[in-house]
PDB file of C-alpha atoms and ligand atoms in Angstrom:
ATOM      1  CA  MET T 656      13.818  28.622 -24.664  1.00 48.00           C
ATOM      2  CA  THR T 657      11.721  27.352 -21.715  1.00 48.00           C
ATOM      3  CA  SER T 658      14.017  28.213 -18.117  1.00 55.00           C
ATOM      4  CA  SER T 659      10.879  25.311 -16.292  1.00 88.00           C
ATOM      5  CA  ARG T 660      12.980  23.389 -14.939  1.00 95.00           C
ATOM      6  CA  TRP T 661      10.316  20.222 -12.136  1.00 97.00           C
ATOM      7  CA  CYS T 662       9.008  16.369 -12.237  1.00 97.00           C
ATOM      8  CA  ASP T 663       6.211  14.569 -11.111  1.00 95.00           C
ATOM      9  CA  PHE T 664       8.512  11.464 -10.805  1.00 97.00           C
ATOM     10  CA  ASP T 665       5.907   9.550  -8.314  1.00 97.00           C
ATOM     11  CA  GLU T 666       3.337   9.896 -11.416  1.00 98.00           C
ATOM     12  CA  LEU T 667       5.987  10.040 -13.663  1.00 98.00           C
ATOM     13  CA  ILE T 668       7.519   6.191 -12.849  1.00 98.00           C
ATOM     14  CA  ARG T 669       3.762   5.251 -12.956  1.00 97.00           C
ATOM     15  CA  THR T 670       2.961   6.683 -15.843  1.00 98.00           C
ATOM     16  CA  VAL T 671       5.911   4.976 -17.607  1.00 98.00           C
ATOM     17  CA  SER T 672       5.862   1.686 -15.952  1.00 97.00           C
ATOM     18  CA  SER T 673       2.749   1.075 -16.404  1.00 96.00           C
ATOM     19  CA  GLN T 674       3.046   1.513 -20.520  1.00 97.00           C
ATOM     20  CA  PHE T 675       5.795  -0.499 -20.650  1.00 97.00           C
ATOM     21  CA  ARG T 676       5.050  -3.046 -22.792  1.00 96.00           C
ATOM     22  CA  LEU T 677       7.020  -6.543 -21.398  1.00 96.00           C
ATOM     23  CA  GLY T 678       6.139  -6.195 -17.637  1.00 91.00           C
ATOM     24  CA  SER T 679       7.607  -4.577 -14.906  1.00 88.00           C
ATOM     25  CA  TYR T 680      10.987  -8.336 -14.037  1.00 89.00           C
ATOM     26  CA  SER T 681      12.076  -8.431 -17.567  1.00 94.00           C
ATOM     27  CA  ASP T 682      15.241  -7.795 -18.358  1.00 93.00           C
ATOM     28  CA  HIS T 683      14.642  -4.498 -19.478  1.00 95.00           C
ATOM     29  CA  GLY T 684      11.683  -3.080 -17.225  1.00 96.00           C
ATOM     30  CA  PRO T 685      11.678  -0.720 -14.436  1.00 96.00           C
ATOM     31  CA  HIS T 686      13.298  -3.105 -11.212  1.00 95.00           C
ATOM     32  CA  HIS T 687      16.043  -1.656 -13.935  1.00 96.00           C
ATOM     33  CA  TRP T 688      15.178   1.315 -14.692  1.00 97.00           C
ATOM     34  CA  LYS T 689      15.466   1.830 -10.735  1.00 96.00           C
ATOM     35  CA  ARG T 690      18.915   0.764 -10.175  1.00 96.00           C
ATOM     36  CA  VAL T 691      20.226   2.953 -13.042  1.00 97.00           C
ATOM     37  CA  GLU T 692      18.174   5.744 -12.417  1.00 98.00           C
ATOM     38  CA  GLN T 693      20.462   4.971  -8.276  1.00 97.00           C
ATOM     39  CA  ASN T 694      23.929   4.046 -10.249  1.00 97.00           C
ATOM     40  CA  GLY T 695      23.063   7.383 -12.047  1.00 98.00           C
ATOM     41  CA  LEU T 696      22.835   9.551  -8.160  1.00 98.00           C
ATOM     42  CA  TRP T 697      25.775   8.069  -7.000  1.00 97.00           C
ATOM     43  CA  LEU T 698      27.741   8.695 -10.224  1.00 98.00           C
ATOM     44  CA  ALA T 699      26.746  12.058 -10.203  1.00 98.00           C
ATOM     45  CA  THR T 700      28.168  12.477  -7.605  1.00 98.00           C
ATOM     46  CA  GLN T 701      31.874  12.564  -8.918  1.00 98.00           C
ATOM     47  CA  THR T 702      30.532  13.877 -12.099  1.00 98.00           C
ATOM     48  CA  GLY T 703      28.499  16.723 -12.207  1.00 98.00           C
ATOM     49  CA  ALA T 704      26.288  15.451 -14.155  1.00 98.00           C
ATOM     50  CA  ASP T 705      22.616  17.376 -14.193  1.00 98.00           C
ATOM     51  CA  LEU T 706      20.176  15.147 -10.933  1.00 98.00           C
ATOM     52  CA  MET T 707      17.419  15.521 -13.074  1.00 98.00           C
ATOM     53  CA  VAL T 708      18.495  14.395 -16.266  1.00 98.00           C
ATOM     54  CA  VAL T 709      20.085  11.095 -15.166  1.00 98.00           C
ATOM     55  CA  ARG T 710      17.249  10.141 -13.101  1.00 98.00           C
ATOM     56  CA  LEU T 711      15.064  11.479 -16.376  1.00 98.00           C
ATOM     57  CA  PHE T 712      17.118   9.157 -18.245  1.00 98.00           C
ATOM     58  CA  ALA T 713      16.904   6.187 -16.280  1.00 98.00           C
ATOM     59  CA  TRP T 714      12.975   5.771 -16.297  1.00 98.00           C
ATOM     60  CA  PHE T 715      13.021   6.961 -19.776  1.00 98.00           C
ATOM     61  CA  HIS T 716      15.918   5.051 -22.055  1.00 98.00           C
ATOM     62  CA  ASP T 717      13.391   1.675 -22.049  1.00 98.00           C
ATOM     63  CA  ALA T 718      10.168   2.567 -21.717  1.00 98.00           C
ATOM     64  CA  LYS T 719       9.061   1.242 -25.040  1.00 98.00           C
ATOM     65  CA  ARG T 720      11.751  -1.531 -25.629  1.00 97.00           C
ATOM     66  CA  GLU T 721       9.536  -3.959 -26.990  1.00 96.00           C
ATOM     67  CA  ASN T 722      11.514  -6.824 -26.679  1.00 95.00           C
ATOM     68  CA  GLU T 723      14.178  -8.395 -24.060  1.00 93.00           C
ATOM     69  CA  CYS T 724      16.963 -10.020 -27.246  1.00 90.00           C
ATOM     70  CA  ASN T 725      16.889  -7.089 -30.200  1.00 90.00           C
ATOM     71  CA  ASP T 726      15.337  -3.422 -30.632  1.00 95.00           C
ATOM     72  CA  PRO T 727      17.056  -0.750 -31.799  1.00 94.00           C
ATOM     73  CA  ASP T 728      15.243   1.393 -32.367  1.00 97.00           C
ATOM     74  CA  HIS T 729      14.258   0.918 -28.788  1.00 98.00           C
ATOM     75  CA  GLY T 730      16.464   4.187 -27.225  1.00 98.00           C
ATOM     76  CA  ARG T 731      15.220   6.271 -30.890  1.00 98.00           C
ATOM     77  CA  ARG T 732      11.066   5.573 -29.027  1.00 98.00           C
ATOM     78  CA  GLY T 733      11.468   6.310 -25.787  1.00 98.00           C
ATOM     79  CA  GLY T 734      13.325  10.252 -27.274  1.00 98.00           C
ATOM     80  CA  GLU T 735      10.571  10.639 -28.496  1.00 98.00           C
ATOM     81  CA  TYR T 736       8.800   9.064 -25.276  1.00 98.00           C
ATOM     82  CA  ALA T 737      10.312  11.697 -23.063  1.00 98.00           C
ATOM     83  CA  THR T 738       9.585  14.473 -25.629  1.00 98.00           C
ATOM     84  CA  SER T 739       5.806  14.068 -25.921  1.00 98.00           C
ATOM     85  CA  LEU T 740       5.859  14.076 -21.994  1.00 98.00           C
ATOM     86  CA  ARG T 741       7.051  17.545 -21.209  1.00 98.00           C
ATOM     87  CA  GLY T 742       5.439  19.947 -20.457  1.00 97.00           C
ATOM     88  CA  LYS T 743       2.823  17.532 -18.380  1.00 97.00           C
ATOM     89  CA  LEU T 744       5.058  14.574 -15.963  1.00 97.00           C
ATOM     90  CA  PHE T 745       8.686  16.357 -15.828  1.00 98.00           C
ATOM     91  CA  ASP T 746       9.920  20.121 -17.587  1.00 98.00           C
ATOM     92  CA  LEU T 747      13.760  20.709 -18.674  1.00 98.00           C
ATOM     93  CA  ASP T 748      15.529  24.242 -20.002  1.00 97.00           C
ATOM     94  CA  ASP T 749      15.647  23.085 -23.641  1.00 97.00           C
ATOM     95  CA  ALA T 750      19.464  22.625 -23.242  1.00 97.00           C
ATOM     96  CA  ALA T 751      18.767  20.048 -20.520  1.00 98.00           C
ATOM     97  CA  PHE T 752      16.346  18.276 -22.922  1.00 98.00           C
ATOM     98  CA  GLU T 753      18.085  17.877 -25.508  1.00 98.00           C
ATOM     99  CA  SER T 754      20.793  16.228 -22.805  1.00 98.00           C
ATOM    100  CA  LEU T 755      18.423  13.428 -22.196  1.00 98.00           C
ATOM    101  CA  VAL T 756      17.036  13.165 -25.451  1.00 98.00           C
ATOM    102  CA  SER T 757      20.067  12.098 -26.732  1.00 98.00           C
ATOM    103  CA  ALA T 758      21.428  10.396 -24.618  1.00 98.00           C
ATOM    104  CA  CYS T 759      18.224   8.541 -24.662  1.00 98.00           C
ATOM    105  CA  VAL T 760      18.983   7.927 -27.990  1.00 98.00           C
ATOM    106  CA  GLY T 761      22.466   7.228 -28.301  1.00 98.00           C
ATOM    107  CA  HIS T 762      21.811   4.821 -26.049  1.00 97.00           C
ATOM    108  CA  THR T 763      21.650   1.748 -27.798  1.00 95.00           C
ATOM    109  CA  ASP T 764      23.985   2.729 -30.802  1.00 92.00           C
ATOM    110  CA  GLU T 765      25.934   4.687 -29.593  1.00 94.00           C
ATOM    111  CA  GLN T 766      28.995   3.217 -27.217  1.00 92.00           C
ATOM    112  CA  PHE T 767      30.822   6.511 -25.277  1.00 96.00           C
ATOM    113  CA  SER T 768      29.912   9.731 -24.932  1.00 97.00           C
ATOM    114  CA  SER T 769      32.298  12.726 -23.681  1.00 97.00           C
ATOM    115  CA  ASP T 770      29.717  14.460 -22.695  1.00 98.00           C
ATOM    116  CA  PRO T 771      28.951  14.127 -18.433  1.00 98.00           C
ATOM    117  CA  VAL T 772      26.159  14.269 -18.041  1.00 98.00           C
ATOM    118  CA  ILE T 773      25.284  11.945 -21.167  1.00 98.00           C
ATOM    119  CA  GLY T 774      28.664   9.911 -20.682  1.00 98.00           C
ATOM    120  CA  THR T 775      27.184   9.427 -16.146  1.00 98.00           C
ATOM    121  CA  CYS T 776      22.805   8.511 -18.747  1.00 98.00           C
ATOM    122  CA  TRP T 777      25.791   5.384 -20.573  1.00 98.00           C
ATOM    123  CA  ASP T 778      27.878   4.576 -17.670  1.00 98.00           C
ATOM    124  CA  ALA T 779      24.300   3.878 -15.155  1.00 98.00           C
ATOM    125  CA  ASP T 780      22.937   1.780 -17.406  1.00 97.00           C
ATOM    126  CA  ARG T 781      25.450  -0.798 -18.290  1.00 96.00           C
ATOM    127  CA  LEU T 782      26.372  -0.936 -14.137  1.00 97.00           C
ATOM    128  CA  ASP T 783      24.015  -2.295 -14.784  1.00 95.00           C
ATOM    129  CA  LEU T 784      24.120  -5.542 -17.135  1.00 89.00           C
ATOM    130  CA  GLY T 785      24.807  -8.089 -13.675  1.00 83.00           C
ATOM    131  CA  ARG T 786      21.557  -8.610 -14.878  1.00 78.00           C
ATOM    132  CA  VAL T 787      20.978  -9.969 -17.705  1.00 78.00           C
ATOM    133  CA  GLY T 788      25.077 -13.053 -16.382  1.00 80.00           C
ATOM    134  CA  MET T 789      27.734  -9.692 -17.866  1.00 83.00           C
ATOM    135  CA  ILE T 790      30.201  -8.466 -16.382  1.00 87.00           C
ATOM    136  CA  PRO T 791      30.191  -4.647 -17.218  1.00 91.00           C
ATOM    137  CA  SER T 792      33.570  -3.458 -17.804  1.00 94.00           C
ATOM    138  CA  PRO T 793      35.138  -0.508 -17.559  1.00 96.00           C
ATOM    139  CA  ASP T 794      36.186  -0.890 -21.837  1.00 96.00           C
ATOM    140  CA  TYR T 795      33.282   0.410 -21.926  1.00 95.00           C
ATOM    141  CA  MET T 796      32.609   3.244 -20.103  1.00 97.00           C
ATOM    142  CA  SER T 797      32.465   6.414 -20.941  1.00 98.00           C
ATOM    143  CA  THR T 798      33.832   8.296 -16.827  1.00 98.00           C
ATOM    144  CA  ALA T 799      36.766   8.096 -14.803  1.00 98.00           C
ATOM    145  CA  PHE T 800      34.524   7.231 -11.895  1.00 98.00           C
ATOM    146  CA  GLY T 801      31.854   4.346 -14.204  1.00 98.00           C
ATOM    147  CA  LYS T 802      35.880   3.242 -14.876  1.00 97.00           C
ATOM    148  CA  GLU T 803      36.822   2.545 -11.900  1.00 97.00           C
ATOM    149  CA  VAL T 804      33.929   1.436 -10.202  1.00 96.00           C
ATOM    150  CA  ALA T 805      33.390  -0.768 -12.974  1.00 96.00           C
ATOM    151  CA  LYS T 806      37.285  -2.410 -12.740  1.00 95.00           C
ATOM    152  CA  ALA T 807      35.671  -2.626  -8.808  1.00 94.00           C
ATOM    153  CA  GLY T 808      32.617  -4.532  -9.515  1.00 93.00           C
ATOM    154  CA  SER T 809      31.155  -2.575  -7.559  1.00 93.00           C
ATOM    155  CA  PHE T 810      30.171   0.886  -5.987  1.00 95.00           C
ATOM    156  CA  TYR T 811      31.085  -0.859  -2.268  1.00 94.00           C
ATOM    157  CA  PRO T 812      35.159   0.232  -1.922  1.00 95.00           C
ATOM    158  CA  PHE T 813      33.337   4.105  -2.699  1.00 97.00           C
ATOM    159  CA  LEU T 814      30.993   4.233  -0.045  1.00 97.00           C
ATOM    160  CA  ASP T 815      33.048   7.095   1.934  1.00 97.00           C
ATOM    161  CA  ARG T 816      33.847   9.033  -1.730  1.00 97.00           C
ATOM    162  CA  ILE T 817      29.881   9.332  -2.670  1.00 97.00           C
ATOM    163  CA  GLY T 818      28.752   9.610   0.916  1.00 96.00           C
ATOM    164  CA  ILE T 819      26.733   6.953   1.925  1.00 95.00           C
ATOM    165  CA  SER T 820      26.530   3.812   4.346  1.00 95.00           C
ATOM    166  CA  ASP T 821      27.493   0.893   4.172  1.00 94.00           C
ATOM    167  CA  ASN T 822      23.251   0.303   5.652  1.00 93.00           C
ATOM    168  CA  ALA T 823      22.005   2.330   3.273  1.00 92.00           C
ATOM    169  CA  TYR T 824      23.792   1.487   0.557  1.00 93.00           C
ATOM    170  CA  GLU T 825      22.618  -3.161   1.745  1.00 91.00           C
ATOM    171  CA  ARG T 826      19.420  -1.549   1.864  1.00 89.00           C
ATOM    172  CA  SER T 827      19.924   0.018  -1.999  1.00 87.00           C
ATOM    173  CA  GLY T 828      19.346  -3.482  -3.239  1.00 72.00           C
ATOM    174  CA  ASP T 829      16.304  -4.791  -4.729  1.00 48.00           C
TER     175      ASP T 829
HETATM  176 FE1  FE2 A1219      17.996  -0.580 -23.719  1.00 58.61          FE
HETATM  177 FE1  FE2 A1220      19.149   0.134 -20.062  1.00 58.61          FE
END
């Protein structure tokens, strides 16, 4: 059992991005991961999810995708990749690490999670479906706040609640 928790995010982002097979402009690549991270941090202000797990999920969940269309095993490979870098570029206590791996593995074929950490990760990913021309549906969200955001179509109506200014919100886009 380890209780250490740390992450060199700059190095982790460089490492994970540079090994990605589909290129930096992939619909499932680093630009998407950055938005998932941002969505997750905003969701976590209301869901109370573990911020380290949410951020690490964002950078690992699609890191091992091998094509843009149908790659049902990429969640499992993402979880294995996270495992291979544990202790090298980041660490988490065992329970949080298990959540991270479960969130990566399950995001490809499970629909909902009542676990607030895993639910926040999956909602953060699904709220970025606009990039591939799909409107995120409240029916596919796990968390109550994820449903509200999907229903509204963006985080914009909730800026006071998540504690950011209009300007910061505008600057958060790519
Ligand atoms: Fe994925
Ligand atoms: Fe994704």
